[in-house]
Amino acid sequence: MEFRTTLFNLIASVLIVCLCLIPAAVADDDTAASGDAPRSFADVPSWITGGLGVKTPSEGGYYVNENPPEHPGGFSDINRADSARAESEVPSWILAAAGVSSIAVIVFVSLHFLPIMIGKTREAPPSPVRDRIFDEIREAPGSSASALREKTGIHHATLRYHLAVLEREHQIVSRNAGHTYYYFPNGSTLSYHDTVKMTVCKNPTTEKILEIIEQDPGISGTVLAARAGITSGTLTWHLGRLEKNDLVTVERAGRGMRIFPHE
């Protein structure tokens, strides 16, 4: 699956680059010099050169080709910068390449994301592996994916899939602490506050700080840091996690603070 995803992204990127380069090829149209004559600045369509500030010979410019009889000054007003180019002026191979590239990009993107979209809407069939994972979560609420993998021996990709299905079907709920997710059975006696508290307190230092606060509501930051055996900077980090998850309330007065458990 990883190789397939990388290949799809690579091909789609190449096609998008081709689409971006197609406008540059428009310059190679019927305005090119005929025969084996060398190409010059005059071969570039005037709708491109018009924006470059080209001057006429009378304005101090120069001749880029021999003066044709119909344009004594060496310049043509055909396809001026402010004129619209018709679709017929663009070579058919460029239009065909643009159409094919656009269709190819749409097809590759659809094939890449359609299975994901279908997977979110269809109902997953029963699975004994998924039942086993759910039983482990019921027995040990707050288990992380790594803990479940150690208990069940299920491959991490398979485990992630079944966890996603269980959560989509509202059999379990997840809470995250940092970059780690912890899973709880849905509809259990645990409240939202309980699941959040169990998740945040997976960190033993955070758990110790919360226990001290619950035992001594209104404790100052200085006393709390001393009793927890940590620095004031470390205490600030842990209090930030607890306050963010509505587990404590910090009241600041001047340079000091008083911390209470959230009710």
PDB file of N, CA and C in Angstrom, residues 137-241:
ATOM      1  N   ILE A 137      -9.797  -3.454  25.517  1.00  0.00           N
ATOM      2  CA  ILE A 137     -10.062  -2.073  25.931  1.00  0.00           C
ATOM      3  C   ILE A 137     -11.042  -2.043  27.090  1.00  0.00           C
ATOM      4  N   ARG A 138     -12.023  -2.920  27.089  1.00  0.00           N
ATOM      5  CA  ARG A 138     -12.975  -2.980  28.200  1.00  0.00           C
ATOM      6  C   ARG A 138     -12.293  -3.426  29.483  1.00  0.00           C
ATOM      7  N   GLU A 139     -11.344  -4.345  29.369  1.00  0.00           N
ATOM      8  CA  GLU A 139     -10.638  -4.828  30.555  1.00  0.00           C
ATOM      9  C   GLU A 139      -9.630  -3.809  31.074  1.00  0.00           C
ATOM     10  N   ALA A 140      -9.058  -3.024  30.182  1.00  0.00           N
ATOM     11  CA  ALA A 140      -8.046  -2.035  30.587  1.00  0.00           C
ATOM     12  C   ALA A 140      -8.341  -0.708  29.906  1.00  0.00           C
ATOM     13  N   PRO A 141      -9.344   0.042  30.392  1.00  0.00           N
ATOM     14  CA  PRO A 141      -9.661   1.343  29.786  1.00  0.00           C
ATOM     15  C   PRO A 141      -8.460   2.282  29.824  1.00  0.00           C
ATOM     16  N   GLY A 142      -8.284   3.031  28.758  1.00  0.00           N
ATOM     17  CA  GLY A 142      -7.158   3.949  28.693  1.00  0.00           C
ATOM     18  C   GLY A 142      -5.918   3.319  28.087  1.00  0.00           C
ATOM     19  N   SER A 143      -6.065   2.171  27.445  1.00  0.00           N
ATOM     20  CA  SER A 143      -4.914   1.520  26.816  1.00  0.00           C
ATOM     21  C   SER A 143      -4.514   2.283  25.558  1.00  0.00           C
ATOM     22  N   SER A 144      -3.235   2.378  25.336  1.00  0.00           N
ATOM     23  CA  SER A 144      -2.730   3.002  24.115  1.00  0.00           C
ATOM     24  C   SER A 144      -2.601   1.950  23.026  1.00  0.00           C
ATOM     25  N   ALA A 145      -2.356   2.392  21.798  1.00  0.00           N
ATOM     26  CA  ALA A 145      -2.198   1.453  20.690  1.00  0.00           C
ATOM     27  C   ALA A 145      -0.992   0.542  20.912  1.00  0.00           C
ATOM     28  N   SER A 146       0.096   1.103  21.444  1.00  0.00           N
ATOM     29  CA  SER A 146       1.287   0.280  21.686  1.00  0.00           C
ATOM     30  C   SER A 146       1.019  -0.777  22.752  1.00  0.00           C
ATOM     31  N   ALA A 147       0.256  -0.409  23.794  1.00  0.00           N
ATOM     32  CA  ALA A 147      -0.081  -1.382  24.841  1.00  0.00           C
ATOM     33  C   ALA A 147      -0.974  -2.486  24.284  1.00  0.00           C
ATOM     34  N   LEU A 148      -1.927  -2.120  23.437  1.00  0.00           N
ATOM     35  CA  LEU A 148      -2.797  -3.118  22.832  1.00  0.00           C
ATOM     36  C   LEU A 148      -2.015  -4.032  21.902  1.00  0.00           C
ATOM     37  N   ARG A 149      -1.046  -3.485  21.209  1.00  0.00           N
ATOM     38  CA  ARG A 149      -0.234  -4.307  20.310  1.00  0.00           C
ATOM     39  C   ARG A 149       0.596  -5.316  21.092  1.00  0.00           C
ATOM     40  N   GLU A 150       1.116  -4.900  22.241  1.00  0.00           N
ATOM     41  CA  GLU A 150       1.885  -5.828  23.074  1.00  0.00           C
ATOM     42  C   GLU A 150       1.007  -6.943  23.625  1.00  0.00           C
ATOM     43  N   LYS A 151      -0.234  -6.617  23.986  1.00  0.00           N
ATOM     44  CA  LYS A 151      -1.122  -7.618  24.568  1.00  0.00           C
ATOM     45  C   LYS A 151      -1.652  -8.599  23.524  1.00  0.00           C
ATOM     46  N   THR A 152      -1.970  -8.080  22.342  1.00  0.00           N
ATOM     47  CA  THR A 152      -2.626  -8.917  21.335  1.00  0.00           C
ATOM     48  C   THR A 152      -1.673  -9.479  20.293  1.00  0.00           C
ATOM     49  N   GLY A 153      -0.533  -8.815  20.081  1.00  0.00           N
ATOM     50  CA  GLY A 153       0.400  -9.266  19.052  1.00  0.00           C
ATOM     51  C   GLY A 153      -0.080  -8.952  17.650  1.00  0.00           C
ATOM     52  N   ILE A 154      -1.086  -8.082  17.513  1.00  0.00           N
ATOM     53  CA  ILE A 154      -1.625  -7.729  16.203  1.00  0.00           C
ATOM     54  C   ILE A 154      -0.724  -6.684  15.548  1.00  0.00           C
ATOM     55  N   HIS A 155      -0.517  -6.824  14.245  1.00  0.00           N
ATOM     56  CA  HIS A 155       0.314  -5.882  13.506  1.00  0.00           C
ATOM     57  C   HIS A 155      -0.254  -4.475  13.649  1.00  0.00           C
ATOM     58  N   HIS A 156       0.652  -3.476  13.736  1.00  0.00           N
ATOM     59  CA  HIS A 156       0.196  -2.113  14.045  1.00  0.00           C
ATOM     60  C   HIS A 156      -0.751  -1.561  12.988  1.00  0.00           C
ATOM     61  N   ALA A 157      -0.543  -1.896  11.701  1.00  0.00           N
ATOM     62  CA  ALA A 157      -1.438  -1.392  10.661  1.00  0.00           C
ATOM     63  C   ALA A 157      -2.834  -1.998  10.809  1.00  0.00           C
ATOM     64  N   THR A 158      -2.891  -3.299  11.088  1.00  0.00           N
ATOM     65  CA  THR A 158      -4.183  -3.969  11.298  1.00  0.00           C
ATOM     66  C   THR A 158      -4.866  -3.414  12.540  1.00  0.00           C
ATOM     67  N   LEU A 159      -4.083  -3.179  13.583  1.00  0.00           N
ATOM     68  CA  LEU A 159      -4.631  -2.646  14.825  1.00  0.00           C
ATOM     69  C   LEU A 159      -5.216  -1.255  14.614  1.00  0.00           C
ATOM     70  N   ARG A 160      -4.494  -0.412  13.899  1.00  0.00           N
ATOM     71  CA  ARG A 160      -4.980   0.942  13.629  1.00  0.00           C
ATOM     72  C   ARG A 160      -6.295   0.898  12.857  1.00  0.00           C
ATOM     73  N   TYR A 161      -6.392  -0.020  11.905  1.00  0.00           N
ATOM     74  CA  TYR A 161      -7.618  -0.121  11.108  1.00  0.00           C
ATOM     75  C   TYR A 161      -8.802  -0.480  11.995  1.00  0.00           C
ATOM     76  N   HIS A 162      -8.639  -1.500  12.837  1.00  0.00           N
ATOM     77  CA  HIS A 162      -9.747  -1.952  13.673  1.00  0.00           C
ATOM     78  C   HIS A 162     -10.102  -0.906  14.735  1.00  0.00           C
ATOM     79  N   LEU A 163      -9.114  -0.185  15.240  1.00  0.00           N
ATOM     80  CA  LEU A 163      -9.402   0.890  16.190  1.00  0.00           C
ATOM     81  C   LEU A 163     -10.230   1.990  15.518  1.00  0.00           C
ATOM     82  N   ALA A 164      -9.894   2.305  14.263  1.00  0.00           N
ATOM     83  CA  ALA A 164     -10.660   3.315  13.536  1.00  0.00           C
ATOM     84  C   ALA A 164     -12.101   2.857  13.317  1.00  0.00           C
ATOM     85  N   VAL A 165     -12.278   1.564  13.008  1.00  0.00           N
ATOM     86  CA  VAL A 165     -13.627   1.036  12.802  1.00  0.00           C
ATOM     87  C   VAL A 165     -14.419   1.073  14.108  1.00  0.00           C
ATOM     88  N   LEU A 166     -13.795   0.677  15.202  1.00  0.00           N
ATOM     89  CA  LEU A 166     -14.480   0.685  16.496  1.00  0.00           C
ATOM     90  C   LEU A 166     -14.904   2.098  16.890  1.00  0.00           C
ATOM     91  N   GLU A 167     -14.034   3.061  16.613  1.00  0.00           N
ATOM     92  CA  GLU A 167     -14.379   4.442  16.973  1.00  0.00           C
ATOM     93  C   GLU A 167     -15.452   4.987  16.035  1.00  0.00           C
ATOM     94  N   ARG A 168     -15.382   4.620  14.755  1.00  0.00           N
ATOM     95  CA  ARG A 168     -16.397   5.083  13.814  1.00  0.00           C
ATOM     96  C   ARG A 168     -17.771   4.520  14.149  1.00  0.00           C
ATOM     97  N   GLU A 169     -17.794   3.303  14.677  1.00  0.00           N
ATOM     98  CA  GLU A 169     -19.056   2.671  15.049  1.00  0.00           C
ATOM     99  C   GLU A 169     -19.454   2.994  16.484  1.00  0.00           C
ATOM    100  N   HIS A 170     -18.728   3.945  17.106  1.00  0.00           N
ATOM    101  CA  HIS A 170     -19.058   4.461  18.445  1.00  0.00           C
ATOM    102  C   HIS A 170     -18.994   3.382  19.528  1.00  0.00           C
ATOM    103  N   GLN A 171     -18.137   2.399  19.335  1.00  0.00           N
ATOM    104  CA  GLN A 171     -17.931   1.397  20.369  1.00  0.00           C
ATOM    105  C   GLN A 171     -16.850   1.830  21.345  1.00  0.00           C
ATOM    106  N   ILE A 172     -15.943   2.677  20.886  1.00  0.00           N
ATOM    107  CA  ILE A 172     -14.886   3.192  21.746  1.00  0.00           C
ATOM    108  C   ILE A 172     -14.742   4.690  21.497  1.00  0.00           C
ATOM    109  N   VAL A 173     -14.078   5.370  22.425  1.00  0.00           N
ATOM    110  CA  VAL A 173     -13.725   6.782  22.257  1.00  0.00           C
ATOM    111  C   VAL A 173     -12.236   6.918  22.532  1.00  0.00           C
ATOM    112  N   SER A 174     -11.621   7.925  21.947  1.00  0.00           N
ATOM    113  CA  SER A 174     -10.181   8.134  22.136  1.00  0.00           C
ATOM    114  C   SER A 174      -9.933   9.496  22.758  1.00  0.00           C
ATOM    115  N   ARG A 175      -8.891   9.559  23.540  1.00  0.00           N
ATOM    116  CA  ARG A 175      -8.409  10.816  24.126  1.00  0.00           C
ATOM    117  C   ARG A 175      -6.909  10.880  23.836  1.00  0.00           C
ATOM    118  N   ASN A 176      -6.435  12.058  23.476  1.00  0.00           N
ATOM    119  CA  ASN A 176      -5.015  12.167  23.156  1.00  0.00           C
ATOM    120  C   ASN A 176      -4.280  13.005  24.179  1.00  0.00           C
ATOM    121  N   ALA A 177      -3.059  12.610  24.430  1.00  0.00           N
ATOM    122  CA  ALA A 177      -2.137  13.351  25.292  1.00  0.00           C
ATOM    123  C   ALA A 177      -0.827  13.458  24.530  1.00  0.00           C
ATOM    124  N   GLY A 178      -0.564  14.636  23.982  1.00  0.00           N
ATOM    125  CA  GLY A 178       0.605  14.780  23.131  1.00  0.00           C
ATOM    126  C   GLY A 178       0.349  14.106  21.799  1.00  0.00           C
ATOM    127  N   HIS A 179       1.231  13.179  21.448  1.00  0.00           N
ATOM    128  CA  HIS A 179       1.096  12.456  20.188  1.00  0.00           C
ATOM    129  C   HIS A 179       0.547  11.046  20.398  1.00  0.00           C
ATOM    130  N   THR A 180       0.106  10.725  21.589  1.00  0.00           N
ATOM    131  CA  THR A 180      -0.378   9.382  21.906  1.00  0.00           C
ATOM    132  C   THR A 180      -1.868   9.400  22.168  1.00  0.00           C
ATOM    133  N   TYR A 181      -2.569   8.412  21.600  1.00  0.00           N
ATOM    134  CA  TYR A 181      -4.013   8.281  21.817  1.00  0.00           C
ATOM    135  C   TYR A 181      -4.279   7.117  22.764  1.00  0.00           C
ATOM    136  N   TYR A 182      -5.274   7.318  23.631  1.00  0.00           N
ATOM    137  CA  TYR A 182      -5.686   6.290  24.576  1.00  0.00           C
ATOM    138  C   TYR A 182      -7.166   6.000  24.344  1.00  0.00           C
ATOM    139  N   TYR A 183      -7.538   4.735  24.488  1.00  0.00           N
ATOM    140  CA  TYR A 183      -8.872   4.296  24.077  1.00  0.00           C
ATOM    141  C   TYR A 183      -9.686   3.789  25.263  1.00  0.00           C
ATOM    142  N   PHE A 184     -10.982   4.149  25.234  1.00  0.00           N
ATOM    143  CA  PHE A 184     -11.906   3.792  26.302  1.00  0.00           C
ATOM    144  C   PHE A 184     -13.179   3.220  25.678  1.00  0.00           C
ATOM    145  N   PRO A 185     -13.829   2.283  26.370  1.00  0.00           N
ATOM    146  CA  PRO A 185     -15.103   1.777  25.863  1.00  0.00           C
ATOM    147  C   PRO A 185     -16.172   2.855  25.953  1.00  0.00           C
ATOM    148  N   ASN A 186     -16.959   2.986  24.929  1.00  0.00           N
ATOM    149  CA  ASN A 186     -18.020   3.995  24.921  1.00  0.00           C
ATOM    150  C   ASN A 186     -19.214   3.494  25.721  1.00  0.00           C
ATOM    151  N   GLY A 187     -19.833   4.404  26.466  1.00  0.00           N
ATOM    152  CA  GLY A 187     -20.995   4.021  27.252  1.00  0.00           C
ATOM    153  C   GLY A 187     -20.668   3.362  28.571  1.00  0.00           C
ATOM    154  N   SER A 188     -19.410   3.426  29.012  1.00  0.00           N
ATOM    155  CA  SER A 188     -19.045   2.837  30.293  1.00  0.00           C
ATOM    156  C   SER A 188     -19.398   3.795  31.419  1.00  0.00           C
ATOM    157  N   THR A 189     -19.103   3.396  32.631  1.00  0.00           N
ATOM    158  CA  THR A 189     -19.391   4.248  33.796  1.00  0.00           C
ATOM    159  C   THR A 189     -18.418   5.415  33.903  1.00  0.00           C
ATOM    160  N   LEU A 190     -17.378   5.413  33.091  1.00  0.00           N
ATOM    161  CA  LEU A 190     -16.409   6.499  33.126  1.00  0.00           C
ATOM    162  C   LEU A 190     -16.985   7.736  32.442  1.00  0.00           C
ATOM    163  N   SER A 191     -16.882   8.868  33.115  1.00  0.00           N
ATOM    164  CA  SER A 191     -17.339  10.116  32.527  1.00  0.00           C
ATOM    165  C   SER A 191     -16.251  10.691  31.621  1.00  0.00           C
ATOM    166  N   TYR A 192     -16.596  11.748  30.907  1.00  0.00           N
ATOM    167  CA  TYR A 192     -15.608  12.420  30.066  1.00  0.00           C
ATOM    168  C   TYR A 192     -14.445  12.923  30.918  1.00  0.00           C
ATOM    169  N   HIS A 193     -14.773  13.494  32.078  1.00  0.00           N
ATOM    170  CA  HIS A 193     -13.739  13.998  32.984  1.00  0.00           C
ATOM    171  C   HIS A 193     -12.820  12.868  33.434  1.00  0.00           C
ATOM    172  N   ASP A 194     -13.391  11.694  33.698  1.00  0.00           N
ATOM    173  CA  ASP A 194     -12.585  10.552  34.137  1.00  0.00           C
ATOM    174  C   ASP A 194     -11.609  10.115  33.046  1.00  0.00           C
ATOM    175  N   THR A 195     -12.096  10.051  31.804  1.00  0.00           N
ATOM    176  CA  THR A 195     -11.229   9.586  30.711  1.00  0.00           C
ATOM    177  C   THR A 195     -10.101  10.583  30.450  1.00  0.00           C
ATOM    178  N   VAL A 196     -10.418  11.876  30.538  1.00  0.00           N
ATOM    179  CA  VAL A 196      -9.387  12.893  30.342  1.00  0.00           C
ATOM    180  C   VAL A 196      -8.348  12.821  31.451  1.00  0.00           C
ATOM    181  N   LYS A 197      -8.818  12.660  32.667  1.00  0.00           N
ATOM    182  CA  LYS A 197      -7.908  12.580  33.807  1.00  0.00           C
ATOM    183  C   LYS A 197      -6.993  11.364  33.692  1.00  0.00           C
ATOM    184  N   MET A 198      -7.549  10.218  33.320  1.00  0.00           N
ATOM    185  CA  MET A 198      -6.735   9.019  33.163  1.00  0.00           C
ATOM    186  C   MET A 198      -5.698   9.189  32.057  1.00  0.00           C
ATOM    187  N   THR A 199      -6.093   9.910  30.996  1.00  0.00           N
ATOM    188  CA  THR A 199      -5.172  10.118  29.874  1.00  0.00           C
ATOM    189  C   THR A 199      -4.017  11.030  30.264  1.00  0.00           C
ATOM    190  N   VAL A 200      -4.336  12.174  30.852  1.00  0.00           N
ATOM    191  CA  VAL A 200      -3.297  13.137  31.220  1.00  0.00           C
ATOM    192  C   VAL A 200      -2.378  12.552  32.286  1.00  0.00           C
ATOM    193  N   CYS A 201      -2.953  11.776  33.193  1.00  0.00           N
ATOM    194  CA  CYS A 201      -2.161  11.224  34.303  1.00  0.00           C
ATOM    195  C   CYS A 201      -1.375   9.981  33.918  1.00  0.00           C
ATOM    196  N   LYS A 202      -1.310   9.674  32.628  1.00  0.00           N
ATOM    197  CA  LYS A 202      -0.383   8.631  32.197  1.00  0.00           C
ATOM    198  C   LYS A 202       1.058   9.059  32.472  1.00  0.00           C
ATOM    199  N   ASN A 203       1.249  10.372  32.564  1.00  0.00           N
ATOM    200  CA  ASN A 203       2.550  10.902  32.955  1.00  0.00           C
ATOM    201  C   ASN A 203       2.617  10.878  34.476  1.00  0.00           C
ATOM    202  N   PRO A 204       3.557  10.132  35.079  1.00  0.00           N
ATOM    203  CA  PRO A 204       3.589   9.994  36.540  1.00  0.00           C
ATOM    204  C   PRO A 204       3.802  11.310  37.277  1.00  0.00           C
ATOM    205  N   THR A 205       4.560  12.236  36.690  1.00  0.00           N
ATOM    206  CA  THR A 205       4.780  13.523  37.346  1.00  0.00           C
ATOM    207  C   THR A 205       3.495  14.339  37.362  1.00  0.00           C
ATOM    208  N   THR A 206       2.775  14.326  36.258  1.00  0.00           N
ATOM    209  CA  THR A 206       1.493  15.030  36.197  1.00  0.00           C
ATOM    210  C   THR A 206       0.515  14.433  37.203  1.00  0.00           C
ATOM    211  N   GLU A 207       0.508  13.124  37.292  1.00  0.00           N
ATOM    212  CA  GLU A 207      -0.393  12.450  38.239  1.00  0.00           C
ATOM    213  C   GLU A 207      -0.057  12.842  39.678  1.00  0.00           C
ATOM    214  N   LYS A 208       1.236  12.903  39.997  1.00  0.00           N
ATOM    215  CA  LYS A 208       1.660  13.274  41.345  1.00  0.00           C
ATOM    216  C   LYS A 208       1.249  14.709  41.672  1.00  0.00           C
ATOM    217  N   ILE A 209       1.420  15.612  40.711  1.00  0.00           N
ATOM    218  CA  ILE A 209       1.052  17.013  40.930  1.00  0.00           C
ATOM    219  C   ILE A 209      -0.448  17.141  41.175  1.00  0.00           C
ATOM    220  N   LEU A 210      -1.250  16.430  40.391  1.00  0.00           N
ATOM    221  CA  LEU A 210      -2.698  16.506  40.550  1.00  0.00           C
ATOM    222  C   LEU A 210      -3.131  15.938  41.900  1.00  0.00           C
ATOM    223  N   GLU A 211      -2.492  14.877  42.352  1.00  0.00           N
ATOM    224  CA  GLU A 211      -2.811  14.302  43.663  1.00  0.00           C
ATOM    225  C   GLU A 211      -2.532  15.299  44.781  1.00  0.00           C
ATOM    226  N   ILE A 212      -1.399  16.009  44.697  1.00  0.00           N
ATOM    227  CA  ILE A 212      -1.059  17.000  45.725  1.00  0.00           C
ATOM    228  C   ILE A 212      -2.087  18.133  45.728  1.00  0.00           C
ATOM    229  N   ILE A 213      -2.487  18.572  44.543  1.00  0.00           N
ATOM    230  CA  ILE A 213      -3.466  19.660  44.448  1.00  0.00           C
ATOM    231  C   ILE A 213      -4.808  19.222  45.038  1.00  0.00           C
ATOM    232  N   GLU A 214      -5.224  17.987  44.758  1.00  0.00           N
ATOM    233  CA  GLU A 214      -6.494  17.499  45.280  1.00  0.00           C
ATOM    234  C   GLU A 214      -6.450  17.336  46.798  1.00  0.00           C
ATOM    235  N   GLN A 215      -5.276  17.015  47.341  1.00  0.00           N
ATOM    236  CA  GLN A 215      -5.135  16.865  48.788  1.00  0.00           C
ATOM    237  C   GLN A 215      -5.023  18.214  49.496  1.00  0.00           C
ATOM    238  N   ASP A 216      -4.516  19.221  48.786  1.00  0.00           N
ATOM    239  CA  ASP A 216      -4.308  20.545  49.407  1.00  0.00           C
ATOM    240  C   ASP A 216      -4.787  21.639  48.445  1.00  0.00           C
ATOM    241  N   PRO A 217      -6.095  21.801  48.279  1.00  0.00           N
ATOM    242  CA  PRO A 217      -6.615  22.830  47.362  1.00  0.00           C
ATOM    243  C   PRO A 217      -6.137  24.217  47.759  1.00  0.00           C
ATOM    244  N   GLY A 218      -5.784  25.017  46.773  1.00  0.00           N
ATOM    245  CA  GLY A 218      -5.301  26.373  47.033  1.00  0.00           C
ATOM    246  C   GLY A 218      -3.814  26.431  47.303  1.00  0.00           C
ATOM    247  N   ILE A 219      -3.110  25.362  47.102  1.00  0.00           N
ATOM    248  CA  ILE A 219      -1.665  25.329  47.345  1.00  0.00           C
ATOM    249  C   ILE A 219      -0.957  26.310  46.417  1.00  0.00           C
ATOM    250  N   SER A 220       0.120  26.902  46.909  1.00  0.00           N
ATOM    251  CA  SER A 220       0.865  27.849  46.083  1.00  0.00           C
ATOM    252  C   SER A 220       1.786  27.101  45.130  1.00  0.00           C
ATOM    253  N   GLY A 221       2.208  27.782  44.058  1.00  0.00           N
ATOM    254  CA  GLY A 221       3.091  27.160  43.086  1.00  0.00           C
ATOM    255  C   GLY A 221       4.442  26.803  43.675  1.00  0.00           C
ATOM    256  N   THR A 222       4.958  27.661  44.556  1.00  0.00           N
ATOM    257  CA  THR A 222       6.275  27.406  45.151  1.00  0.00           C
ATOM    258  C   THR A 222       6.243  26.158  46.028  1.00  0.00           C
ATOM    259  N   VAL A 223       5.219  26.045  46.867  1.00  0.00           N
ATOM    260  CA  VAL A 223       5.099  24.882  47.743  1.00  0.00           C
ATOM    261  C   VAL A 223       4.850  23.619  46.923  1.00  0.00           C
ATOM    262  N   LEU A 224       4.028  23.731  45.888  1.00  0.00           N
ATOM    263  CA  LEU A 224       3.718  22.569  45.045  1.00  0.00           C
ATOM    264  C   LEU A 224       4.960  22.051  44.347  1.00  0.00           C
ATOM    265  N   ALA A 225       5.771  22.961  43.822  1.00  0.00           N
ATOM    266  CA  ALA A 225       7.004  22.537  43.144  1.00  0.00           C
ATOM    267  C   ALA A 225       7.948  21.844  44.113  1.00  0.00           C
ATOM    268  N   ALA A 226       8.030  22.373  45.335  1.00  0.00           N
ATOM    269  CA  ALA A 226       8.916  21.771  46.336  1.00  0.00           C
ATOM    270  C   ALA A 226       8.421  20.388  46.742  1.00  0.00           C
ATOM    271  N   ARG A 227       7.132  20.223  46.935  1.00  0.00           N
ATOM    272  CA  ARG A 227       6.590  18.927  47.353  1.00  0.00           C
ATOM    273  C   ARG A 227       6.651  17.905  46.227  1.00  0.00           C
ATOM    274  N   ALA A 228       6.565  18.372  45.001  1.00  0.00           N
ATOM    275  CA  ALA A 228       6.651  17.444  43.871  1.00  0.00           C
ATOM    276  C   ALA A 228       8.092  17.159  43.483  1.00  0.00           C
ATOM    277  N   GLY A 229       9.027  17.953  44.012  1.00  0.00           N
ATOM    278  CA  GLY A 229      10.446  17.731  43.716  1.00  0.00           C
ATOM    279  C   GLY A 229      10.822  18.121  42.299  1.00  0.00           C
ATOM    280  N   ILE A 230      10.218  19.189  41.784  1.00  0.00           N
ATOM    281  CA  ILE A 230      10.503  19.633  40.420  1.00  0.00           C
ATOM    282  C   ILE A 230      10.781  21.124  40.426  1.00  0.00           C
ATOM    283  N   THR A 231      11.303  21.623  39.297  1.00  0.00           N
ATOM    284  CA  THR A 231      11.583  23.051  39.173  1.00  0.00           C
ATOM    285  C   THR A 231      10.300  23.806  38.824  1.00  0.00           C
ATOM    286  N   SER A 232      10.368  25.124  38.956  1.00  0.00           N
ATOM    287  CA  SER A 232       9.199  25.940  38.639  1.00  0.00           C
ATOM    288  C   SER A 232       8.852  25.858  37.151  1.00  0.00           C
ATOM    289  N   GLY A 233       9.878  25.759  36.286  1.00  0.00           N
ATOM    290  CA  GLY A 233       9.628  25.635  34.858  1.00  0.00           C
ATOM    291  C   GLY A 233       8.904  24.339  34.511  1.00  0.00           C
ATOM    292  N   THR A 234       9.323  23.239  35.130  1.00  0.00           N
ATOM    293  CA  THR A 234       8.654  21.953  34.903  1.00  0.00           C
ATOM    294  C   THR A 234       7.234  21.989  35.430  1.00  0.00           C
ATOM    295  N   LEU A 235       7.040  22.633  36.581  1.00  0.00           N
ATOM    296  CA  LEU A 235       5.697  22.750  37.140  1.00  0.00           C
ATOM    297  C   LEU A 235       4.777  23.521  36.188  1.00  0.00           C
ATOM    298  N   THR A 236       5.301  24.597  35.597  1.00  0.00           N
ATOM    299  CA  THR A 236       4.492  25.385  34.671  1.00  0.00           C
ATOM    300  C   THR A 236       4.004  24.531  33.502  1.00  0.00           C
ATOM    301  N   TRP A 237       4.859  23.664  32.984  1.00  0.00           N
ATOM    302  CA  TRP A 237       4.488  22.796  31.856  1.00  0.00           C
ATOM    303  C   TRP A 237       3.369  21.827  32.256  1.00  0.00           C
ATOM    304  N   HIS A 238       3.514  21.196  33.398  1.00  0.00           N
ATOM    305  CA  HIS A 238       2.503  20.232  33.856  1.00  0.00           C
ATOM    306  C   HIS A 238       1.184  20.931  34.202  1.00  0.00           C
ATOM    307  N   LEU A 239       1.276  22.105  34.825  1.00  0.00           N
ATOM    308  CA  LEU A 239       0.056  22.846  35.138  1.00  0.00           C
ATOM    309  C   LEU A 239      -0.672  23.267  33.863  1.00  0.00           C
ATOM    310  N   GLY A 240       0.101  23.577  32.825  1.00  0.00           N
ATOM    311  CA  GLY A 240      -0.505  23.934  31.554  1.00  0.00           C
ATOM    312  C   GLY A 240      -1.333  22.789  30.985  1.00  0.00           C
ATOM    313  N   ARG A 241      -0.831  21.568  31.087  1.00  0.00           N
ATOM    314  CA  ARG A 241      -1.579  20.401  30.602  1.00  0.00           C
ATOM    315  C   ARG A 241      -2.843  20.192  31.429  1.00  0.00           C
TER     316      ARG A 241
END
